C-alpha positions as a Python dict, from the first residue, in 0.01 Angstrom:
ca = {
    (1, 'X'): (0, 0, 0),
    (2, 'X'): (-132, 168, 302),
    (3, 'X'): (-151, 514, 95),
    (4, 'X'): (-366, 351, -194),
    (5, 'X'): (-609, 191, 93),
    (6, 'X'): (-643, 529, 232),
    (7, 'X'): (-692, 709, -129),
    (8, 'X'): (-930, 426, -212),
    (9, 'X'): (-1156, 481, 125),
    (10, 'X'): (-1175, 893, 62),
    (11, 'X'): (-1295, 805, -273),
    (12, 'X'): (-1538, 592, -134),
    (13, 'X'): (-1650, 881, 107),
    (14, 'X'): (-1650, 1139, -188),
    (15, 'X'): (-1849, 933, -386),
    (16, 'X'): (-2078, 814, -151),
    (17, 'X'): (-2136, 1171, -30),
    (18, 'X'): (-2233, 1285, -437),
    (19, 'X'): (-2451, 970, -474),
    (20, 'X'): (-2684, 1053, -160),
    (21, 'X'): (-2712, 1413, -247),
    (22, 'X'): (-2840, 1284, -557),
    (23, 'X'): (-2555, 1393, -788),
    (24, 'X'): (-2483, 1178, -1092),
    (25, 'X'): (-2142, 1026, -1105),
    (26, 'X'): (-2005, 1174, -1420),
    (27, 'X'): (-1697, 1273, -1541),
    (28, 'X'): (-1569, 1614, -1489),
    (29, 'X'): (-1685, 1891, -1638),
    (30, 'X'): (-1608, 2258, -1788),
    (31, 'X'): (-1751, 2552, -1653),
    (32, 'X'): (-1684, 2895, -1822),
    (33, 'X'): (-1401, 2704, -2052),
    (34, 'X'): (-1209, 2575, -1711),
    (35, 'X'): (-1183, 2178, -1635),
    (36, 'X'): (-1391, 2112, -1291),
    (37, 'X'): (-1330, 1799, -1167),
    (38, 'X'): (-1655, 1561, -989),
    (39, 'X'): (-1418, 1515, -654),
    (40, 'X'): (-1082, 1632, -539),
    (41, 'X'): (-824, 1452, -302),
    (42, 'X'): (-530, 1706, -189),
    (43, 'X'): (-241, 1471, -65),
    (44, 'X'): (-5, 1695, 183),
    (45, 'X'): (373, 1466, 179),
    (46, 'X'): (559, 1407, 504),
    (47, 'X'): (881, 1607, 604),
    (48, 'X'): (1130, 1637, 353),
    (49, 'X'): (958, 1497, 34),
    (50, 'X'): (741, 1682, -222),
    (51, 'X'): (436, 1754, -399),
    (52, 'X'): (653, 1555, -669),
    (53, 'X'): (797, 1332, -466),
    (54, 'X'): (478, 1180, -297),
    (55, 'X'): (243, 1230, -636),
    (56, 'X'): (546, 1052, -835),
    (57, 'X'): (532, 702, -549),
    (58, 'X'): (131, 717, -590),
    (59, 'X'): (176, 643, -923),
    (60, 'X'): (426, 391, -917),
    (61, 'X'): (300, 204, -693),
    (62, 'X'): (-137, 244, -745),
    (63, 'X'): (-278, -63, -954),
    (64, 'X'): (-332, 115, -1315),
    (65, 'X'): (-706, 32, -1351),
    (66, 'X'): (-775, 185, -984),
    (67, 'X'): (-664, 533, -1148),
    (68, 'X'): (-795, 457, -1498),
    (69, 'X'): (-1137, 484, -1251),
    (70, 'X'): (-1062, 810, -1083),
    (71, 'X'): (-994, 949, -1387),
    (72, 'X'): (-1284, 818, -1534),
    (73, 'X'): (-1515, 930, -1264),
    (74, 'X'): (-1397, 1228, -1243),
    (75, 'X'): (-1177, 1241, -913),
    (76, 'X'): (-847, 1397, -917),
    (77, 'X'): (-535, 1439, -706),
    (78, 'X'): (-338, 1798, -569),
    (79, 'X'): (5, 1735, -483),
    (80, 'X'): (103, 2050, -293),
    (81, 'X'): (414, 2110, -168),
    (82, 'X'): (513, 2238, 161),
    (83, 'X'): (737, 2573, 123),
    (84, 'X'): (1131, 2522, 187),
    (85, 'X'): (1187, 2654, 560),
    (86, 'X'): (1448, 2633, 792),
    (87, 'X'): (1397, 2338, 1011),
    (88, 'X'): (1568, 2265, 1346),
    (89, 'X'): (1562, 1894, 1368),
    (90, 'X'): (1783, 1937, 1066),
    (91, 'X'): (2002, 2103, 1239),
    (92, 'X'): (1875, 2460, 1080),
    (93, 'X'): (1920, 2356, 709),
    (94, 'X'): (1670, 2431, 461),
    (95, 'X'): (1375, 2167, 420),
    (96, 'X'): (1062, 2089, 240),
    (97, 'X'): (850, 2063, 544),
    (98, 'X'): (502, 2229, 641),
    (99, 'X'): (598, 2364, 1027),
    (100, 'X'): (923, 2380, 1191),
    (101, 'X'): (952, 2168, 1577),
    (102, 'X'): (1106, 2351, 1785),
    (103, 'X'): (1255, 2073, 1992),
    (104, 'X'): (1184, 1710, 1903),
    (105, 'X'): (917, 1499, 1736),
    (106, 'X'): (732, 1411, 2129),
    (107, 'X'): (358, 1522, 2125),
    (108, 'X'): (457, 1726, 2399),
    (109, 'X'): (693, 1964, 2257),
    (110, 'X'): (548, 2303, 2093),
    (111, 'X'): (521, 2367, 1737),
    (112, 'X'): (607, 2675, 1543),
    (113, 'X'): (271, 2849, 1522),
    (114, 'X'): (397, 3052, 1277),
    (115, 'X'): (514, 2773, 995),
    (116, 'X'): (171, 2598, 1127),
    (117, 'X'): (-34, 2931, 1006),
    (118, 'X'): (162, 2974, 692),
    (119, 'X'): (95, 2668, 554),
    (120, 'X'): (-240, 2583, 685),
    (121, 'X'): (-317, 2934, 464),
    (122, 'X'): (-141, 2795, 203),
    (123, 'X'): (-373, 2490, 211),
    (124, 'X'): (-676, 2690, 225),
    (125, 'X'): (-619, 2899, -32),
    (126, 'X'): (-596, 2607, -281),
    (127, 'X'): (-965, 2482, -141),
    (128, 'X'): (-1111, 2856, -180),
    (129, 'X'): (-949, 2820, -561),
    (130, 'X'): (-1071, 2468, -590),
    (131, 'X'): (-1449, 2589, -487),
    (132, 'X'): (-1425, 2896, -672),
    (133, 'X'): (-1320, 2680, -965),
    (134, 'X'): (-1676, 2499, -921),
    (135, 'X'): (-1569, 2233, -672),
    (136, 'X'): (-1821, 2181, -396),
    (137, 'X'): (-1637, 2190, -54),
    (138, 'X'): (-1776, 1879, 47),
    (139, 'X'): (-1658, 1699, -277),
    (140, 'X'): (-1300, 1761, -154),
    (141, 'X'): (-1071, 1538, 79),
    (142, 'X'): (-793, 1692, 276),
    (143, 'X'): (-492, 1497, 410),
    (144, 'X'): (-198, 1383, 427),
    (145, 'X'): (129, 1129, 523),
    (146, 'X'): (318, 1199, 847),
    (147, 'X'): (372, 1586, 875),
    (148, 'X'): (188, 1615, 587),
    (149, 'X'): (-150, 1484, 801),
    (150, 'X'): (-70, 1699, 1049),
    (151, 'X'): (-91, 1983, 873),
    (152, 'X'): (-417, 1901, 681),
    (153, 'X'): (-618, 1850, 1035),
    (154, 'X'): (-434, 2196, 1141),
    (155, 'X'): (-578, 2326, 821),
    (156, 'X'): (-952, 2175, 816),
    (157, 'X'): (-950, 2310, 1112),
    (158, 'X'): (-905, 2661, 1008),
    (159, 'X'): (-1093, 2632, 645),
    (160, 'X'): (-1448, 2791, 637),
    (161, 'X'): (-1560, 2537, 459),
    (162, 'X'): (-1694, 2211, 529),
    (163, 'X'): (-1473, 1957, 376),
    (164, 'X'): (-1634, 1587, 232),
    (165, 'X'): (-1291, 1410, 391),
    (166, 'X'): (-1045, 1509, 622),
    (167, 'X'): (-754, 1215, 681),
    (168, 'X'): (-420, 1173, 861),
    (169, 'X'): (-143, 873, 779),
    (170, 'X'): (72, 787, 1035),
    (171, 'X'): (38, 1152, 1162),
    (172, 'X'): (-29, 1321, 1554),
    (173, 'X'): (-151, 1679, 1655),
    (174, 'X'): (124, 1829, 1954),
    (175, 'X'): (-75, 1868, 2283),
    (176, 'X'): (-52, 2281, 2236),
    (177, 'X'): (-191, 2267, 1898),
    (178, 'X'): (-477, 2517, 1832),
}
């Protein structure tokens, strides 16, 4: 329930960001033959899961008529998933996560800057795709659950663009990240 509170207050912002630049609130459009959605909302999933995984729970558990209205103004959803990486806290086994920990899940102990880079590109290059697509930067909202969170702020932080939403679930920044 807590996700669909969240998805319902960056829809809120995203809207109320179009409406006092004056922008009517219809539904998506086509530009050169390509659907362009009003707003986008890119939902990063929490260690482990999936673009699947997390888009598939939205859905079963978001009231019907709250998405019937995204859908109708518009507003749509990215699911990305994080890459499949070795991750230590696994014990080394392969894992859908967006960084690797070197040590435990403490605010104090480093992250992989390396994981942290590769996906934070990752997550940039789908908002330079969704602009160049015709998306305005600041109709987009970029966040996530857990690691997922994490990552987004790692990646807003990083993105050249200025972003309508930026949100974190249940999510923390290590003290040596930047």
């Amino acid at each position: 329930m807590h996700l669909l509170r969240a998805a319902a207050a960056i829809t809120i912002v995203i809207l109320s960001a179009s409406q006092s630049r004056g922008m009517a609130l219809s539904s998506s459009t086509r530009t050169a033959g390509l659907h362009v959605p009003n707003a986008v909302v890119i939902f990063c999933h929490g260690s482990g899961d999936t673009g699947e995984g997390v888009k598939s729970y939205v859905e079963s558990v978001a009231p019907r008529k709250s998405l019937a209205l995204l859908k109708e103004a518009g507003i749509e959803f990215e699911f990305p998933s994080a890459k499949i990486r070795p991750y230590r806290l696994a014990g080394g086994y392969p894992s859908s996560v967006w960084f690797d920990r070197y040590v435990g899940m403490e605010p104090t102990n480093p992250e992989d800057t390396a994981s942290v880079e590769s996906s934070a590109a990752q997550l940039n290059k789908l908002i330079d795709d969704l602009v160049e697509r015709g998306v305005p930067a600041h109709k987009i909202a970029l966040g996530g659950f857990s690691m997922g969170g994490g990552i987004a702020i790692q990646a807003a932080a990083r993105s050249h663009h200025r972003l309508g939403a930026i949100f974190a679930l249940s999510s923390y920044l290590c003290n040596d990240s930047w």
